[in-house]
CSV table of C-alpha atoms and ligand atoms in Angstrom, one decimal:
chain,number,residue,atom,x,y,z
A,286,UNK,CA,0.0,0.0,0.0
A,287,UNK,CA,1.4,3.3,-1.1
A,288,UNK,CA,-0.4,6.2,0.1
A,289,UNK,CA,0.4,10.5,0.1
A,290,UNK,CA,3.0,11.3,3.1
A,291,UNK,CA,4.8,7.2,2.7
A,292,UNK,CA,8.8,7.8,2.7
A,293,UNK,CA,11.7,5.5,1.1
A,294,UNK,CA,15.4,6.5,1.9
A,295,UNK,CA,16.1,5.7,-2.0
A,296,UNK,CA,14.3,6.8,-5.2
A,297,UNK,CA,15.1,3.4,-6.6
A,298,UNK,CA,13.1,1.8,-3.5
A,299,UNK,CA,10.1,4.0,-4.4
A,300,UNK,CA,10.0,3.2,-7.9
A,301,UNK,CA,9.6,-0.3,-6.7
A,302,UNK,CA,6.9,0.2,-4.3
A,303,UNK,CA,4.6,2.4,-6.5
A,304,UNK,CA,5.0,-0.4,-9.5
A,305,UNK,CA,4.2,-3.5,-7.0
A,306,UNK,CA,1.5,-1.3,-5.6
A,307,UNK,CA,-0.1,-0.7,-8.8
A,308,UNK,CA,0.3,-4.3,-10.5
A,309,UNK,CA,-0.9,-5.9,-7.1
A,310,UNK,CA,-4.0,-3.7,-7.0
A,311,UNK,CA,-4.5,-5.4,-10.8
A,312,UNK,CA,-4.1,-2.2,-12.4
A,313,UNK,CA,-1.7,-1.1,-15.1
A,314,UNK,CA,0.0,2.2,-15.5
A,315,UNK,CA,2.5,4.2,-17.8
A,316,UNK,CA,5.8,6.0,-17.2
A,317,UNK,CA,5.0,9.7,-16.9
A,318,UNK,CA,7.1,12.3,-19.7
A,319,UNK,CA,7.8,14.4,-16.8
A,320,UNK,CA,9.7,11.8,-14.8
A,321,UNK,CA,13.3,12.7,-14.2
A,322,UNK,CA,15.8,12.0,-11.2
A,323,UNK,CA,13.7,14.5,-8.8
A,324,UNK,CA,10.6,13.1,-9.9
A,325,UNK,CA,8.9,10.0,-10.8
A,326,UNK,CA,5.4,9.5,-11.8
A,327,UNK,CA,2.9,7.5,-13.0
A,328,UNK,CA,-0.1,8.1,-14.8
A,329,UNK,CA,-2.7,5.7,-17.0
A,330,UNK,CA,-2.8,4.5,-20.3
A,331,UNK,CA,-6.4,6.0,-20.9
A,332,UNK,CA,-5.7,9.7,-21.3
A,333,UNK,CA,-8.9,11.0,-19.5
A,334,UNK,CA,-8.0,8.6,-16.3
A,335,UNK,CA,-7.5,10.7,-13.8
A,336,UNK,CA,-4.7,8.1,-12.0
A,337,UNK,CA,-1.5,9.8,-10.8
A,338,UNK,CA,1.0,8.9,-8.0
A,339,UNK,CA,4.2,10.8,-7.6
A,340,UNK,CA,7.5,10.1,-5.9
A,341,UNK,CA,9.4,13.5,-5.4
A,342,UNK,CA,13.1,13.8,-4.1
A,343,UNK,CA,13.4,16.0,-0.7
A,344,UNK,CA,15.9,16.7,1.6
A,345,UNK,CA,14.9,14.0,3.6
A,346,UNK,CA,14.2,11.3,1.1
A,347,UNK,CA,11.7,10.3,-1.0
A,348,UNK,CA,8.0,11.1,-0.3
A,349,UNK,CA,4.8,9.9,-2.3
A,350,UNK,CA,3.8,13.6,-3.3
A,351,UNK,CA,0.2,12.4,-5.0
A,352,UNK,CA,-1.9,9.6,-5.2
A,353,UNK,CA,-5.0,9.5,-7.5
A,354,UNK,CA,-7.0,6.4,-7.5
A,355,UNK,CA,-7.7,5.3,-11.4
A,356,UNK,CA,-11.4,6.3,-12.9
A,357,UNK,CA,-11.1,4.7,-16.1
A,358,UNK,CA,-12.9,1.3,-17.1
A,359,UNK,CA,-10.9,-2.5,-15.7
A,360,UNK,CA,-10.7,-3.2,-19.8
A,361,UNK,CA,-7.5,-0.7,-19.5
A,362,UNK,CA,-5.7,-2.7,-17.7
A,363,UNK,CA,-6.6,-6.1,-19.5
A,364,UNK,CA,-3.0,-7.1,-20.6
A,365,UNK,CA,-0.8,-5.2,-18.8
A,366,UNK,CA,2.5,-5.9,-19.7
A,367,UNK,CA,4.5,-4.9,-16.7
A,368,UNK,CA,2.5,-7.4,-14.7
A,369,UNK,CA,4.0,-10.3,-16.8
A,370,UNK,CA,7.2,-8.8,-16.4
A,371,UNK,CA,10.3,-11.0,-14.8
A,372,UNK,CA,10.8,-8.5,-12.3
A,373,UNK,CA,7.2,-8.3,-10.9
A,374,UNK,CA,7.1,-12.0,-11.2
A,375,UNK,CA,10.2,-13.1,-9.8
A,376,UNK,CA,9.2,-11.4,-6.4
A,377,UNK,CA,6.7,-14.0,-5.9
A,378,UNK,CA,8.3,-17.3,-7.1
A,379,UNK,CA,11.7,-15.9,-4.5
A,380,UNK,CA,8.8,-16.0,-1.8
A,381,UNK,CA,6.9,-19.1,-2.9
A,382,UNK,CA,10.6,-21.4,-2.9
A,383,UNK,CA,11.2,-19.4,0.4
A,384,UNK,CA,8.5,-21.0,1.9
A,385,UNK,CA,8.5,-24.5,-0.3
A,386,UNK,CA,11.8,-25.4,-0.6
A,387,UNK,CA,10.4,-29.0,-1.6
A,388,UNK,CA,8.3,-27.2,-4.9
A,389,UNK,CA,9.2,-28.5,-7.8
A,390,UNK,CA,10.0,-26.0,-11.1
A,391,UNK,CA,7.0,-27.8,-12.5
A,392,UNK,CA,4.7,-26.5,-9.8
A,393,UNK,CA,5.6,-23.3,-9.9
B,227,ZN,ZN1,-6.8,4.4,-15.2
């Protein structure tokens, strides 16, 4: 869950969280134009989707600056690529082995 006021001590670490937040919600998003190394952001694919949630850098770290929920329809996000992404996937098979050490690759 990544909510207005949340902090990271990296930019990098934020990145992650807003992605996982969005993809574990079952939503999909889209890298902002006016991301840069101060700022990242995420918007939606649907241009009148009001979904937003920005990362800024300040002098205490990284703070979620806004966070808009989405308002467009769920057939948006029907194939969202960065959900079948290795890294958003391999997240969950690191956890599943974790805690299976007996699972076979065939069951995963
Ligand atoms: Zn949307």
């Amino acid at each position: 869950m990544v909510q207005v006021g949340d902090q990271f001590p990296l930019m990098t670490e934020a990145c992650e969280a807003i992605r996982r937040h969005v993809l574990d919600d079952g939503k999909s998003y889209a890298l902002a134009n006016k991301s840069d190394h101060k700022r990242f952001i995420l918007t939606c694919k649907a241009l009148d989707c009001k979904f937003r949630i920005r990362a800024s850098n300040t002098k205490r770290g990284v703070k979620i600056t806004i966070s808009n929920s989405h308002t467009c329809t769920p057939a948006t996000h029907y194939i969202s690529r960065p959900a079948h992404s290795i890294w958003y996937l391999k997240g969950y098979h690191q956890a599943l082995i974790i805690n299976n050490q007996d699972i076979t690759p065939a069951q995963i």
